[in-house]
Coordinates of C-alpha atoms in Angstrom, one line a residue:
Chain Y
X4 CA 66.5 72.2 38.5
X5 CA 66.0 70.6 35.1
X6 CA 67.9 67.6 35.7
X7 CA 65.4 66.4 38.5
X8 CA 63.6 65.2 36.5
X9 CA 66.2 62.7 34.3
X10 CA 65.9 60.8 36.9
X11 CA 69.5 59.3 37.4
X12 CA 71.1 61.8 38.5
X13 CA 68.6 62.6 40.9
X14 CA 70.8 64.9 43.4
X15 CA 72.7 67.0 40.8
X16 CA 69.3 69.1 41.0
X17 CA 69.9 70.0 44.1
X18 CA 73.9 70.7 43.8
X19 CA 74.7 75.3 44.4
X20 CA 75.8 75.6 41.4
X21 CA 79.3 75.8 41.0
X22 CA 80.9 78.7 42.0
X23 CA 83.9 80.0 40.4
X24 CA 87.2 79.4 42.8
X25 CA 87.0 84.1 42.7
X26 CA 83.6 83.5 44.8
X27 CA 84.8 80.8 46.8
X28 CA 88.4 82.7 47.9
X29 CA 86.2 85.6 48.5
X30 CA 83.3 83.7 50.5
X31 CA 86.9 81.2 52.3
X32 CA 88.6 84.1 52.5
X33 CA 85.3 86.6 54.7
X34 CA 85.2 83.0 56.9
X35 CA 88.4 83.0 57.4
X36 CA 88.5 86.9 59.3
X37 CA 84.9 86.8 60.2
X38 CA 85.4 85.9 64.0
X39 CA 88.2 88.0 64.4
X40 CA 87.0 91.4 62.3
X41 CA 83.3 90.5 63.7
X42 CA 84.8 91.1 67.3
X43 CA 87.3 93.9 65.9
X44 CA 84.0 96.1 64.7
X45 CA 82.3 95.2 67.9
X46 CA 84.3 96.6 70.2
X47 CA 87.1 98.7 68.9
X48 CA 85.4 100.2 65.8
X49 CA 82.1 100.7 67.4
X50 CA 83.7 101.9 70.4
X51 CA 85.5 104.4 68.9
X52 CA 82.9 106.2 66.2
X53 CA 81.6 106.1 70.0
X54 CA 84.4 108.1 71.9
X55 CA 84.3 110.9 68.8
X56 CA 80.1 111.5 69.4
X57 CA 81.1 111.0 73.0
X58 CA 83.5 114.0 73.2
X59 CA 80.4 116.2 71.3
X60 CA 78.6 115.7 74.1
X61 CA 78.0 117.2 78.2
X62 CA 77.0 114.3 79.8
X63 CA 77.4 113.0 83.4
X64 CA 76.8 109.7 84.5
X65 CA 75.7 111.3 88.1
X66 CA 73.2 112.8 86.4
X67 CA 72.5 110.9 83.5
X68 CA 71.9 114.0 81.6
X69 CA 73.6 114.2 77.8
X70 CA 73.2 117.0 75.1
X71 CA 74.9 118.2 72.5
X72 CA 77.1 120.1 72.4
X73 CA 79.2 120.6 69.9
X74 CA 83.0 121.6 70.3
X75 CA 82.8 123.1 73.1
X76 CA 84.7 119.8 75.0
X77 CA 87.2 120.7 72.8
X78 CA 87.1 124.2 73.8
X79 CA 87.0 124.0 77.4
X80 CA 90.4 121.6 77.5
X81 CA 92.0 123.9 75.0
X82 CA 91.5 127.0 76.1
X83 CA 89.7 127.0 79.3
X84 CA 90.6 123.8 82.0
X85 CA 94.0 124.9 83.2
X86 CA 94.7 121.5 83.8
X87 CA 94.8 120.5 80.3
X88 CA 97.5 122.6 79.2
X89 CA 99.1 121.1 82.6
X90 CA 98.9 117.6 81.4
X91 CA 100.4 117.7 77.7
X92 CA 103.6 119.1 78.9
X93 CA 103.8 116.3 81.9
X94 CA 103.4 114.1 79.0
X95 CA 105.4 116.0 76.6
X96 CA 107.9 115.9 79.6
X97 CA 107.9 112.3 80.2
X98 CA 108.4 111.7 76.5
X99 CA 111.2 114.5 76.1
X100 CA 112.8 112.2 79.0
X101 CA 111.8 108.5 78.9
X102 CA 112.5 108.2 74.9
X103 CA 116.0 109.1 74.2
X104 CA 117.4 107.9 78.1
X105 CA 115.0 104.5 76.6
X106 CA 116.7 104.7 73.8
X107 CA 120.2 106.2 74.4
X108 CA 120.8 103.2 77.0
X109 CA 118.5 100.3 74.8
X110 CA 121.9 101.4 72.3
X111 CA 124.5 101.0 74.0
X112 CA 123.4 97.4 76.4
X113 CA 123.0 96.0 72.5
X114 CA 126.0 97.1 71.3
X115 CA 127.8 96.1 74.5
X116 CA 125.6 92.4 73.8
X117 CA 124.6 92.3 70.4
X118 CA 127.9 89.6 69.2
X119 CA 128.1 85.7 71.0
X120 CA 130.5 87.0 74.5
X121 CA 131.4 85.4 77.9
X122 CA 127.9 86.3 80.0
X123 CA 126.2 87.3 77.1
X124 CA 123.9 86.0 77.4
X125 CA 123.7 86.4 81.0
X126 CA 123.1 89.6 81.0
X127 CA 120.1 90.4 78.1
X128 CA 118.3 87.3 80.0
X129 CA 119.0 90.1 83.4
X130 CA 117.6 93.2 81.6
X131 CA 115.0 92.2 79.9
X132 CA 113.3 90.3 82.4
X133 CA 111.5 93.9 84.1
X134 CA 109.7 93.8 80.2
X135 CA 108.1 90.1 81.6
X136 CA 107.7 91.0 84.8
X137 CA 104.2 92.6 85.3
X138 CA 104.0 97.5 85.4
X139 CA 102.1 96.6 88.8
X140 CA 104.4 94.7 90.3
X141 CA 107.7 96.6 89.7
X142 CA 105.4 99.9 90.3
X143 CA 104.8 98.2 94.1
X144 CA 108.0 97.6 94.3
X145 CA 110.2 100.8 93.1
X146 CA 107.5 103.1 95.6
X147 CA 108.4 101.3 98.2
X148 CA 112.4 101.5 97.1
X149 CA 112.0 105.0 96.2
X150 CA 109.7 106.1 100.2
X151 CA 111.4 109.2 101.4
X152 CA 111.8 108.0 105.4
X153 CA 113.4 104.6 105.1
X154 CA 113.2 103.3 101.3
X155 CA 116.0 101.5 100.2
X156 CA 117.4 104.3 98.3
X157 CA 117.6 107.0 100.2
X158 CA 118.6 104.8 103.0
X159 CA 121.7 103.8 100.8
X160 CA 122.1 107.1 99.8
X161 CA 122.6 108.1 103.6
X162 CA 125.7 105.4 104.2
X163 CA 127.7 107.4 101.3
X164 CA 126.1 110.7 103.0
X165 CA 124.1 112.2 100.3
X166 CA 120.3 113.1 102.0
X167 CA 117.8 112.0 99.6
X168 CA 114.8 114.0 98.4
X169 CA 111.0 112.4 100.0
X170 CA 111.6 111.0 95.6
X171 CA 107.9 110.2 95.0
X172 CA 106.5 113.3 97.2
X173 CA 108.2 116.4 95.3
X174 CA 107.2 117.0 92.0
X175 CA 110.8 117.4 90.0
X176 CA 111.9 114.3 91.5
X177 CA 108.9 112.2 91.3
X178 CA 108.9 112.9 87.6
X179 CA 112.5 111.6 87.4
X180 CA 112.3 108.9 89.2
X181 CA 109.8 107.4 87.5
X182 CA 110.4 108.4 84.2
X183 CA 113.6 106.2 84.9
X184 CA 111.6 103.5 86.9
X185 CA 109.5 103.3 83.9
X186 CA 112.9 103.2 81.6
X187 CA 114.3 99.8 83.6
X188 CA 110.8 98.6 82.9
X189 CA 110.8 98.8 80.0
X190 CA 114.4 99.3 77.6
X191 CA 114.8 95.6 77.8
X192 CA 112.4 95.5 74.7
X193 CA 114.2 97.7 72.6
X194 CA 117.6 96.3 73.3
X195 CA 116.5 93.0 72.1
X196 CA 115.1 95.3 68.7
X197 CA 118.9 97.2 68.8
X198 CA 120.6 93.0 68.9
X199 CA 118.4 91.8 65.9
X200 CA 118.7 94.8 64.0
X201 CA 123.7 94.7 65.7
X202 CA 123.7 90.7 64.1
X203 CA 121.6 91.9 60.5
X204 CA 124.2 93.9 60.0
X205 CA 127.7 92.1 57.9
X206 CA 130.3 91.7 60.0
X207 CA 132.4 93.1 56.6
X208 CA 130.9 96.4 56.6
X209 CA 133.2 96.5 59.7
X210 CA 135.8 94.3 58.9
X211 CA 136.1 96.7 55.4
X212 CA 136.2 99.6 56.9
X213 CA 139.0 98.1 60.2
X214 CA 141.5 97.1 57.2
X215 CA 141.1 101.1 56.1
X216 CA 142.1 102.0 59.3
X217 CA 139.5 103.2 61.3
X218 CA 138.7 103.5 64.8
X219 CA 135.9 102.1 66.4
X220 CA 134.1 105.2 67.4
X221 CA 134.6 105.8 63.4
X222 CA 133.0 102.3 62.9
X223 CA 129.7 103.1 64.3
X224 CA 129.3 106.7 63.0
X225 CA 129.9 105.8 59.8
X226 CA 128.7 102.4 59.4
X227 CA 126.4 100.6 61.7
X228 CA 124.7 103.6 62.6
X229 CA 123.3 104.5 59.5
X230 CA 123.0 101.4 59.2
X231 CA 120.9 100.7 62.4
X232 CA 118.5 104.0 61.1
X233 CA 115.5 102.0 60.2
X234 CA 115.1 99.9 63.7
X235 CA 116.4 103.4 64.8
X236 CA 113.2 105.3 63.8
X237 CA 110.6 102.3 64.5
X238 CA 112.0 101.5 68.5
X239 CA 111.4 105.6 68.4
X240 CA 107.9 105.8 67.5
X241 CA 107.1 103.3 69.5
X242 CA 108.9 103.9 72.3
X243 CA 107.1 107.5 72.1
X244 CA 103.3 106.1 71.3
X245 CA 104.1 103.8 74.5
X246 CA 105.0 106.9 76.6
X247 CA 101.5 108.2 75.8
X248 CA 99.6 105.0 76.9
X249 CA 102.1 104.6 80.6
X250 CA 98.4 104.5 82.7
X251 CA 99.3 101.4 85.5
X252 CA 102.8 102.9 86.0
X253 CA 101.7 106.5 87.1
X254 CA 99.0 105.3 88.8
X255 CA 100.5 103.0 91.1
X256 CA 103.7 105.5 91.3
X257 CA 102.5 108.3 92.0
X258 CA 98.6 109.0 92.3
X259 CA 99.5 111.4 89.5
X260 CA 100.5 113.9 92.1
X261 CA 102.6 115.3 94.2
X262 CA 100.7 118.8 93.0
X263 CA 99.9 116.9 89.9
X264 CA 103.3 116.8 88.8
X265 CA 103.3 113.3 87.5
X266 CA 99.2 113.7 85.9
X267 CA 100.1 112.5 82.4
X268 CA 97.4 112.4 80.2
X269 CA 96.7 108.5 79.9
X270 CA 96.2 109.1 83.8
X271 CA 94.1 111.9 83.1
X272 CA 91.1 110.6 80.8
X273 CA 91.4 107.5 83.2
X274 CA 90.3 110.3 85.8
X275 CA 88.6 112.9 84.7
X276 CA 86.1 109.1 82.7
X277 CA 85.8 107.1 86.4
X278 CA 86.2 109.4 88.9
X279 CA 85.0 112.3 88.0
X280 CA 82.9 110.5 86.0
X281 CA 82.7 113.5 82.6
X282 CA 81.9 111.8 80.3
X283 CA 82.0 113.8 77.5
X284 CA 84.8 115.7 78.1
X285 CA 87.5 112.7 78.6
X286 CA 85.8 111.5 75.0
X287 CA 87.2 115.2 74.1
X288 CA 90.2 114.0 75.5
X289 CA 91.1 110.3 74.1
X290 CA 90.0 111.5 71.1
X291 CA 93.7 113.8 71.0
X292 CA 95.0 111.2 72.5
X293 CA 94.2 108.9 69.7
X294 CA 94.8 112.2 67.0
X295 CA 98.3 113.0 68.9
X296 CA 99.2 109.1 68.2
X297 CA 97.3 108.8 64.8
X298 CA 99.8 112.3 62.9
X299 CA 103.2 110.3 65.5
X300 CA 102.2 107.4 62.7
X301 CA 101.6 108.9 59.7
X302 CA 105.1 110.4 60.9
X303 CA 106.8 107.2 61.2
X304 CA 104.9 105.8 57.1
X305 CA 106.0 108.6 55.9
X306 CA 109.9 108.7 57.3
X307 CA 110.5 105.1 56.3
X308 CA 108.8 105.4 53.1
X309 CA 111.2 108.8 52.5
X310 CA 114.3 106.1 53.5
X311 CA 113.5 103.6 51.7
X312 CA 113.7 105.8 48.9
Chain G
X17 CA 151.6 92.3 80.3
X18 CA 150.8 88.8 78.2
X19 CA 149.0 88.4 75.3
X20 CA 146.2 86.6 77.7
X21 CA 146.3 88.5 80.7
X22 CA 145.7 91.1 79.1
X23 CA 142.2 89.4 78.1
X24 CA 141.2 88.6 81.0
X25 CA 142.0 92.4 82.4
X26 CA 139.9 92.5 79.8
X27 CA 136.7 90.2 80.6
X28 CA 136.9 90.9 83.5
X29 CA 136.5 94.7 83.4
X30 CA 133.5 94.1 81.1
X31 CA 131.7 91.4 83.4
X32 CA 132.1 94.4 86.1
X33 CA 131.1 97.2 84.1
X34 CA 127.5 95.8 83.3
X35 CA 127.2 93.9 86.9
X36 CA 127.5 97.9 87.5
X37 CA 124.9 98.7 85.7
X38 CA 122.6 95.3 86.2
X39 CA 121.9 96.8 89.4
X40 CA 118.5 98.5 89.1
X41 CA 117.5 95.8 87.1
X42 CA 118.1 92.7 90.0
X43 CA 118.0 94.4 93.3
X44 CA 114.1 95.8 93.4
X45 CA 113.6 91.8 93.0
X46 CA 115.8 90.4 95.4
X47 CA 114.2 93.6 98.0
X48 CA 111.0 92.8 97.0
X49 CA 111.2 88.8 98.1
X50 CA 114.1 90.1 100.9
X51 CA 110.6 92.7 102.3
X52 CA 108.4 90.1 101.4
X53 CA 109.6 88.0 104.9
X54 CA 110.1 90.9 107.0
X55 CA 107.0 92.1 110.3
X56 CA 105.8 95.6 109.0
X57 CA 108.2 97.2 111.7
X58 CA 111.9 95.8 110.1
X59 CA 111.0 96.6 106.1
X60 CA 111.8 100.0 107.4
X61 CA 114.7 100.2 109.1
X62 CA 118.3 99.5 108.8
X63 CA 118.6 97.9 105.1
X64 CA 119.0 94.3 105.2
X65 CA 119.0 92.4 102.7
X66 CA 118.9 89.4 105.1
X67 CA 115.8 89.3 106.9
X68 CA 117.0 89.0 111.0
X69 CA 113.4 87.2 111.2
X70 CA 111.8 84.9 108.5
X71 CA 108.3 85.8 108.8
X72 CA 106.3 83.3 106.8
X73 CA 104.2 84.1 108.4
X74 CA 103.1 87.0 106.2
X75 CA 102.4 84.5 103.5
X76 CA 99.0 83.1 105.5
X77 CA 98.0 86.6 106.1
X78 CA 98.0 87.5 102.6
X79 CA 95.0 84.9 102.0
X80 CA 93.3 85.4 105.2
X81 CA 93.3 89.0 104.1
X82 CA 91.8 89.1 100.7
X83 CA 90.5 85.8 98.7
X84 CA 94.0 86.4 96.5
X85 CA 93.8 81.5 95.8
X86 CA 91.0 83.2 94.1
X87 CA 92.2 85.3 92.1
X88 CA 95.3 83.7 91.4
X89 CA 92.6 81.5 90.2
X90 CA 91.6 84.3 88.1
X91 CA 94.0 85.9 86.1
X92 CA 95.8 81.5 85.6
X93 CA 92.3 81.0 83.3
X94 CA 91.4 84.2 81.9
X95 CA 95.2 84.4 80.6
X96 CA 94.8 81.0 79.3
X97 CA 91.0 81.6 77.0
X98 CA 92.5 84.7 76.0
X99 CA 95.3 82.6 74.5
X100 CA 93.6 80.3 73.0
X101 CA 91.2 82.6 72.1
X102 CA 93.6 84.9 70.1
X103 CA 95.6 82.0 69.1
X104 CA 92.4 80.1 67.3
X105 CA 91.4 83.5 65.3
X106 CA 94.4 85.3 64.7
X107 CA 95.9 82.0 62.8
X108 CA 92.5 81.6 60.5
X109 CA 91.6 85.9 59.8
X110 CA 96.7 85.8 59.4
X111 CA 96.0 82.9 57.2
X112 CA 93.3 84.3 55.3
X113 CA 95.0 87.5 54.8
X114 CA 98.6 85.9 53.6
X115 CA 96.7 82.9 51.4
X116 CA 93.4 83.8 49.9
X117 CA 93.7 85.8 47.3
X118 CA 89.7 87.1 48.2
X119 CA 88.4 90.7 46.9
X120 CA 88.4 93.8 49.4
X121 CA 91.0 92.0 51.1
X122 CA 94.0 94.4 51.0
X123 CA 91.4 97.7 52.1
X124 CA 90.3 94.6 55.0
X125 CA 94.1 95.3 56.1
X126 CA 94.1 98.2 55.9
X127 CA 92.1 98.5 58.0
X128 CA 92.7 96.2 61.2
X129 CA 95.8 98.2 60.5
X130 CA 94.7 101.2 62.1
X131 CA 93.7 99.9 65.1
X132 CA 97.7 99.4 65.7
X133 CA 97.6 103.5 65.7
X134 CA 94.7 103.1 68.7
X135 CA 95.6 102.6 72.8
X136 CA 93.3 101.2 74.8
X137 CA 92.5 104.0 77.0
X138 CA 90.8 105.5 73.7
X139 CA 88.0 102.5 73.3
X140 CA 87.1 102.0 77.0
X141 CA 84.6 104.6 77.7
X142 CA 82.4 103.4 75.0
X143 CA 83.0 99.4 76.0
X144 CA 82.8 100.6 79.9
X145 CA 79.3 101.6 78.3
X146 CA 79.0 98.6 75.9
X147 CA 78.9 95.8 79.1
X148 CA 77.3 97.9 80.7
X149 CA 74.9 97.5 78.4
X150 CA 75.3 93.7 77.8
X151 CA 74.6 93.6 81.5
X152 CA 78.7 91.9 81.5
X153 CA 80.0 95.0 84.3
X154 CA 81.5 93.1 86.9
X155 CA 82.1 90.1 85.1
X156 CA 85.5 88.9 83.7
X157 CA 84.2 88.3 79.7
X158 CA 85.8 91.6 79.9
X159 CA 88.3 90.9 80.1
X160 CA 88.5 88.5 77.9
X161 CA 87.4 90.3 75.3
X162 CA 89.2 93.0 75.6
X163 CA 92.8 92.2 74.6
X164 CA 91.3 89.3 72.4
X165 CA 89.5 92.6 69.5
X166 CA 91.5 94.8 70.7
X167 CA 94.9 96.5 69.2
X168 CA 96.9 93.6 70.6
X169 CA 94.8 91.0 68.7
X170 CA 95.4 92.6 65.3
X171 CA 98.6 93.0 66.2
X172 CA 99.0 88.7 66.6
X173 CA 97.2 87.8 63.4
X174 CA 99.8 90.2 61.4
X175 CA 101.9 88.4 63.7
X176 CA 100.7 84.7 62.1
X177 CA 100.1 86.9 59.0
X178 CA 103.8 87.9 58.5
X179 CA 104.7 83.7 59.3
X180 CA 102.0 82.2 56.2
X181 CA 103.7 84.4 54.2
X182 CA 107.0 82.9 54.5
X183 CA 106.2 79.6 53.8
X184 CA 106.8 77.3 50.3
X185 CA 103.6 77.1 48.5
X186 CA 104.1 73.8 47.3
X187 CA 103.1 71.7 49.8
X188 CA 99.4 73.7 50.3
X189 CA 98.9 73.4 46.8
X190 CA 99.7 69.3 46.3
X191 CA 97.1 69.5 49.9
X192 CA 94.5 71.2 47.2
X193 CA 95.2 68.9 44.7
X194 CA 94.6 65.8 47.0
X195 CA 91.3 67.7 47.4
X196 CA 91.6 69.1 51.4
X197 CA 90.3 72.0 51.4
X198 CA 90.9 75.1 53.0
X199 CA 89.5 74.3 56.4
X200 CA 91.4 71.4 56.7
X201 CA 95.0 72.8 54.7
X202 CA 94.5 75.6 57.9
X203 CA 94.3 73.0 59.9
X204 CA 97.2 70.3 58.9
X205 CA 99.3 72.0 57.4
X206 CA 99.6 75.9 57.7
X207 CA 99.2 75.4 61.9
X208 CA 101.8 72.5 62.3
X209 CA 104.5 74.3 60.2
X210 CA 103.9 77.7 62.3
X211 CA 104.9 76.3 65.6
X212 CA 107.2 79.1 66.2
X213 CA 105.1 81.8 65.2
X214 CA 101.9 80.5 67.7
X215 CA 104.5 79.8 70.5
X216 CA 105.3 83.5 70.1
X217 CA 101.7 84.4 70.6
X218 CA 100.5 82.6 72.8
X219 CA 103.4 84.2 75.1
X220 CA 103.4 87.9 74.5
X221 CA 98.9 87.2 74.8
X222 CA 99.7 85.1 78.2
X223 CA 101.9 87.7 79.2
X224 CA 99.6 90.7 78.2
X225 CA 95.9 89.3 79.8
X226 CA 98.5 88.1 83.0
X227 CA 99.6 91.7 83.0
X228 CA 96.6 93.4 82.1
X229 CA 96.0 96.3 85.3
X230 CA 93.6 99.2 82.9
X231 CA 91.0 97.1 82.1
X232 CA 90.4 94.7 85.5
X233 CA 90.4 98.5 87.3
X234 CA 87.9 100.1 85.3
X235 CA 85.1 96.8 84.7
X236 CA 85.8 94.6 88.0
X237 CA 84.7 95.6 92.0
X238 CA 84.0 92.5 93.9
X239 CA 87.2 91.2 95.6
X240 CA 86.3 87.5 94.1
X241 CA 86.7 88.4 90.4
X242 CA 90.4 90.3 91.3
X243 CA 93.2 89.7 89.2
X244 CA 96.3 89.9 90.3
X245 CA 97.4 93.3 89.3
X246 CA 94.3 94.7 90.8
X247 CA 95.0 92.2 93.9
X248 CA 98.4 93.3 94.6
X249 CA 97.4 96.5 94.2
X250 CA 94.9 96.1 96.8
X251 CA 97.2 95.4 100.1
X252 CA 95.9 98.7 102.0
X253 CA 95.4 99.7 105.2
X254 CA 92.5 101.3 106.0
X255 CA 93.4 104.5 105.7
X256 CA 95.0 103.4 101.9
X257 CA 98.3 103.5 103.4
X258 CA 99.6 100.0 101.6
X259 CA 100.6 96.6 104.1
X260 CA 104.1 96.9 102.9
X261 CA 106.0 93.6 104.0
X262 CA 102.3 91.8 102.2
X263 CA 101.9 93.3 99.5
X264 CA 105.3 92.8 98.8
X265 CA 105.0 89.3 99.7
X266 CA 102.0 88.6 97.5
X267 CA 104.1 90.3 94.7
X268 CA 107.2 88.2 95.0
X269 CA 103.8 85.5 94.6
X270 CA 102.8 86.8 91.6
X271 CA 106.0 87.6 90.1
X272 CA 108.4 84.3 90.6
X273 CA 106.3 81.9 88.7
X274 CA 106.9 83.8 85.5
X275 CA 110.2 84.5 86.3
X276 CA 111.6 80.9 86.9
X277 CA 110.0 80.1 83.1
X278 CA 111.5 83.5 81.9
X279 CA 114.7 82.1 83.4
X280 CA 113.9 78.1 82.0
X281 CA 112.5 79.7 78.3
X282 CA 114.5 82.9 78.2
X283 CA 115.6 82.8 74.8
X284 CA 111.7 81.7 73.3
X285 CA 111.0 84.3 74.5
X286 CA 112.9 87.9 74.0
X287 CA 112.6 86.1 70.5
X288 CA 108.8 86.1 70.7
X289 CA 109.0 89.7 71.9
X290 CA 111.3 90.3 69.5
X291 CA 108.9 88.6 66.8
X292 CA 105.9 91.2 67.3
X293 CA 108.0 93.7 67.6
X294 CA 105.5 95.8 67.7
X295 CA 105.1 96.4 72.1
X296 CA 106.0 98.9 73.5

């Protein structure tokens, strides 16, 4: 401010002092991230804290009362409510069916289509098409195809003399049907990730092995498969987490039925929160889901680090 | 057999095997389209892929049954708004995380990364009360805001960051010498150089918004505000049983434009998903 009186350079005095580069970078950096960060804190971090707090209350939306009850919701889920373990069992079965089936099919398709061959692009496009299709559309069409009476699948089976079951009305068949149709919907994505990984495998390795007299299976087993390790790990975790999150597919195809046979965690949370308005209990379930996904992700990071060593 | 015939036989077998595998991927689309043209009675008769009579009036009926044009428009405009917002915010944040070395950026990265672990199902309950409190229930605001700032937006941010990191630094340094501001560098230099990443983010974001189901289901009640996935699930008779011919005709209308774009731009679209890598 002292230069102000000097007459010749009046502007100088009103300028902010020259910022050090470091200081300036900090302002710029935080300004650039601020729109995303602000929204993220309000609509993501806040709610995450919120759901943790809700899970400690007994809060029924209809009575509009919420009282602090500590960990009683968790105790309820783990020890009292028989539905909870059924839901965990269903979620585990769904994941245990979906993940290996999805990954095996994705790998086979990728092995068939990774090299530029006649028709490879065409078939890649076909297998990926359900990924860009909405899950709602896919579920609607498959529900239609799987109708017990007059559904296309059963009509086709009838022509070769097989009486198909009422797919979506019998618990075990419903689970199988939901898993298989979900695999068909999502397998293209893993196929693409595997293709990308396969194309990164240097051809020299395989050719060297071939010159040594290795069979195709041996080359796959000893050369290709180990090189795919990191990709397989990532795909496995993504697919497992994805299987925990499946909601629209279940909502539209079975509604969790029959006899709760396809009642999985994501759907159960929705049901408890928005159908039965049991907010506290639903929040505890959401926290349990969060922890499950969290552990899986940490496991992936841990395994990835160990692999890279 | 000569070598050439053997190759031809081999190739034919290969195509036949893949075609067999492709049946459950293609058949649902064909069946969906053909059933949309059938009458309510024919739909569960003999399984004919070609309808005996083409009931074009099904498609008119859709628009009488619910405000389908309006719902279609909702889906389009919401997806466009979400895509634009994600493009701007994720490229801004991604640029800062890649290029500006500022205090706290490493911690911020970790903070944002943790978002990729949290499914929407976990945060949707408090968000329900948040939007209720804000008086924004039964509006499109949650359907726009949540995808932008949720794990999808964060994933886009990291995708952009990854791409910015790979760009040559020299051009930006030269621009700084010429007196361009940070913002100017982002807009005039970094963004034009990252078209492939922006395209990838745009494609996966548009589809993400277009296919969103849980959020519309929770936040929207009025028929006029429905988006397509919600509208499609709503073709039922008074007893809640599906009106299959209408539902499938409407589903065809919703799916076919996306499929056509996909077929034309399949390479670009598939690459976009491969780039994002973390979706599933």
